[in-house]
């Protein structure tokens, strides 16, 4: 079964010969090197010729059907509306004509690595793991005409160029954060964000589930958190929250696209919604008023009260029970009214609660003031000193430098939404940096990856989210996926311009950055 790998180069030679023989046939020949892949794959080999998907193309499942079947279903679902096809799945034992999804049962040392090999007769997407197979399918989708994303049937030929792609990510953690506390977003909105990030091979969605302005996750032991704390948001709107069933639905939806949800309960600061819901969490025993403004740093849990730790234990326990991912994010940022001598033992104790529930802690970089538990991740956003303090304690760092990776920042001073306290982040500024060099003293092997946070003080609906995401999400996804040596702004911006046709088809209102020539057309032979 593994033989085609060894012979792949001769297979391509054969494919090329066949392609030349049949070159009089009418076909669109796209050079694979001109494809608008985002993020850029590690290696691309072009061949002459095309493979066409028709209504009768089968999807061959090679390997464990329970694992490969859902990935075939995902592909079918994605292409169904635009093609009108429902491709037949069949379990077979060797690659055949059609689209082959091949889960190799041995021998790949890199998780998420995949290959896509295309000849005139077949497509073989292969990987040693399901995530890799899924990314191979995402790459195949990027090879198809942009109209593949239309929601009505299109009368065009569904051709892809022959050749091969071999690929694997540079970093294992590639994510986005969505702040659902400042403004609440529906389950459907969160699912659309998951679709977006997964299509660029990101694999984590961090949900900022609590802050001064709102508590967004049902906790059965503390019902007022949502009954009271869930009823507001910035600007005074009605807020909202996810029931545990809805949260589990989000987790399951994300898992199908190999995205892990990282839930955050921010503490000891950013806690006004909880403090307004339960008087006993306050040192003076009085509930605060609900808050709908955008100030930060004015609230704190009462670190001296035992009830505070009972509260945290209940919240983390319920959250851990419905979160299959390994991390619980415990915030720890901007606790300006918690004295440092209180902050440190508090963050140490909360890490212990997280481990007790068999999860690992993640927290904003301020946590490095405290003693870190083994496996705690420091999320760098503001203070390089904190990131360095973290690695000196042996911790790994997640990179979210606000000056480059905060997708709630305005593009320039005229952007109608967004903040600019860290920087204006134009399309090129989001792209032209790398994880290895950003903080001197934090080395590649100490970095787990990248996360692009979307804070939502000024962002109120899906249209706003997409406007701030595109075209920066693709830049940050590529920084996490593609090795630095294989990236360049000039090459990226051309791929991006061509890829924007996908956003047009999907109805995404993206920012038409003047740094990009959006009229760039696909180079056709
Ligand atoms: C800083 S980043 C914050 C958030 C704000 C954000 C706005 C971080 C850990 N804290 O509370 O929403 O700036 O950009």
JSON list of C-alpha atoms and ligand atoms in Angstrom, two decimals, residues 179 182 208 211 266 270 296 333-334 364 366 381 406 408-409 419 421 455-457, ligand 1:
[
{"chain": "A", "resi": 179, "resn": "UNK", "atom": "CA", "xyz": [-13.65, 37.75, 22.74]},
{"chain": "A", "resi": 182, "resn": "UNK", "atom": "CA", "xyz": [-17.24, 42.36, 25.37]},
{"chain": "A", "resi": 208, "resn": "UNK", "atom": "CA", "xyz": [-12.55, 34.59, 25.97]},
{"chain": "A", "resi": 211, "resn": "UNK", "atom": "CA", "xyz": [-14.77, 39.67, 31.41]},
{"chain": "A", "resi": 266, "resn": "UNK", "atom": "CA", "xyz": [-10.10, 35.61, 33.03]},
{"chain": "A", "resi": 270, "resn": "UNK", "atom": "CA", "xyz": [-11.56, 41.29, 34.33]},
{"chain": "A", "resi": 296, "resn": "UNK", "atom": "CA", "xyz": [-9.84, 47.68, 31.93]},
{"chain": "A", "resi": 333, "resn": "UNK", "atom": "CA", "xyz": [-3.83, 40.01, 32.58]},
{"chain": "A", "resi": 334, "resn": "UNK", "atom": "CA", "xyz": [-4.18, 43.62, 33.65]},
{"chain": "A", "resi": 364, "resn": "UNK", "atom": "CA", "xyz": [-1.40, 36.02, 29.58]},
{"chain": "A", "resi": 366, "resn": "UNK", "atom": "CA", "xyz": [1.82, 38.60, 33.46]},
{"chain": "A", "resi": 381, "resn": "UNK", "atom": "CA", "xyz": [1.07, 39.83, 24.24]},
{"chain": "A", "resi": 406, "resn": "UNK", "atom": "CA", "xyz": [-3.93, 41.68, 17.40]},
{"chain": "A", "resi": 408, "resn": "UNK", "atom": "CA", "xyz": [-8.76, 44.05, 16.70]},
{"chain": "A", "resi": 409, "resn": "UNK", "atom": "CA", "xyz": [-6.24, 46.80, 15.89]},
{"chain": "A", "resi": 419, "resn": "UNK", "atom": "CA", "xyz": [-8.50, 50.08, 18.55]},
{"chain": "A", "resi": 421, "resn": "UNK", "atom": "CA", "xyz": [-3.36, 51.34, 21.52]},
{"chain": "A", "resi": 455, "resn": "UNK", "atom": "CA", "xyz": [-10.95, 41.62, 21.12]},
{"chain": "A", "resi": 456, "resn": "UNK", "atom": "CA", "xyz": [-14.43, 42.95, 20.58]},
{"chain": "A", "resi": 457, "resn": "UNK", "atom": "CA", "xyz": [-14.91, 46.25, 22.37]},
{"chain": "B", "resi": 1, "resn": "LIG", "atom": "C1", "xyz": [-5.72, 44.40, 26.20]},
{"chain": "B", "resi": 1, "resn": "LIG", "atom": "S1", "xyz": [-4.62, 41.75, 25.59]},
{"chain": "B", "resi": 1, "resn": "LIG", "atom": "C2", "xyz": [-6.42, 43.38, 26.87]},
{"chain": "B", "resi": 1, "resn": "LIG", "atom": "C3", "xyz": [-7.85, 43.22, 26.62]},
{"chain": "B", "resi": 1, "resn": "LIG", "atom": "C4", "xyz": [-8.38, 44.26, 25.67]},
{"chain": "B", "resi": 1, "resn": "LIG", "atom": "C5", "xyz": [-7.39, 44.45, 24.55]},
{"chain": "B", "resi": 1, "resn": "LIG", "atom": "C6", "xyz": [-7.87, 45.36, 23.46]},
{"chain": "B", "resi": 1, "resn": "LIG", "atom": "C7", "xyz": [-5.01, 41.52, 27.02]},
{"chain": "B", "resi": 1, "resn": "LIG", "atom": "C8", "xyz": [-4.46, 40.36, 27.66]},
{"chain": "B", "resi": 1, "resn": "LIG", "atom": "N1", "xyz": [-5.80, 42.42, 27.61]},
{"chain": "B", "resi": 1, "resn": "LIG", "atom": "O1", "xyz": [-8.56, 43.24, 27.83]},
{"chain": "B", "resi": 1, "resn": "LIG", "atom": "O2", "xyz": [-9.60, 43.82, 25.18]},
{"chain": "B", "resi": 1, "resn": "LIG", "atom": "O3", "xyz": [-6.21, 44.98, 25.09]},
{"chain": "B", "resi": 1, "resn": "LIG", "atom": "O4", "xyz": [-7.00, 45.38, 22.37]}
]
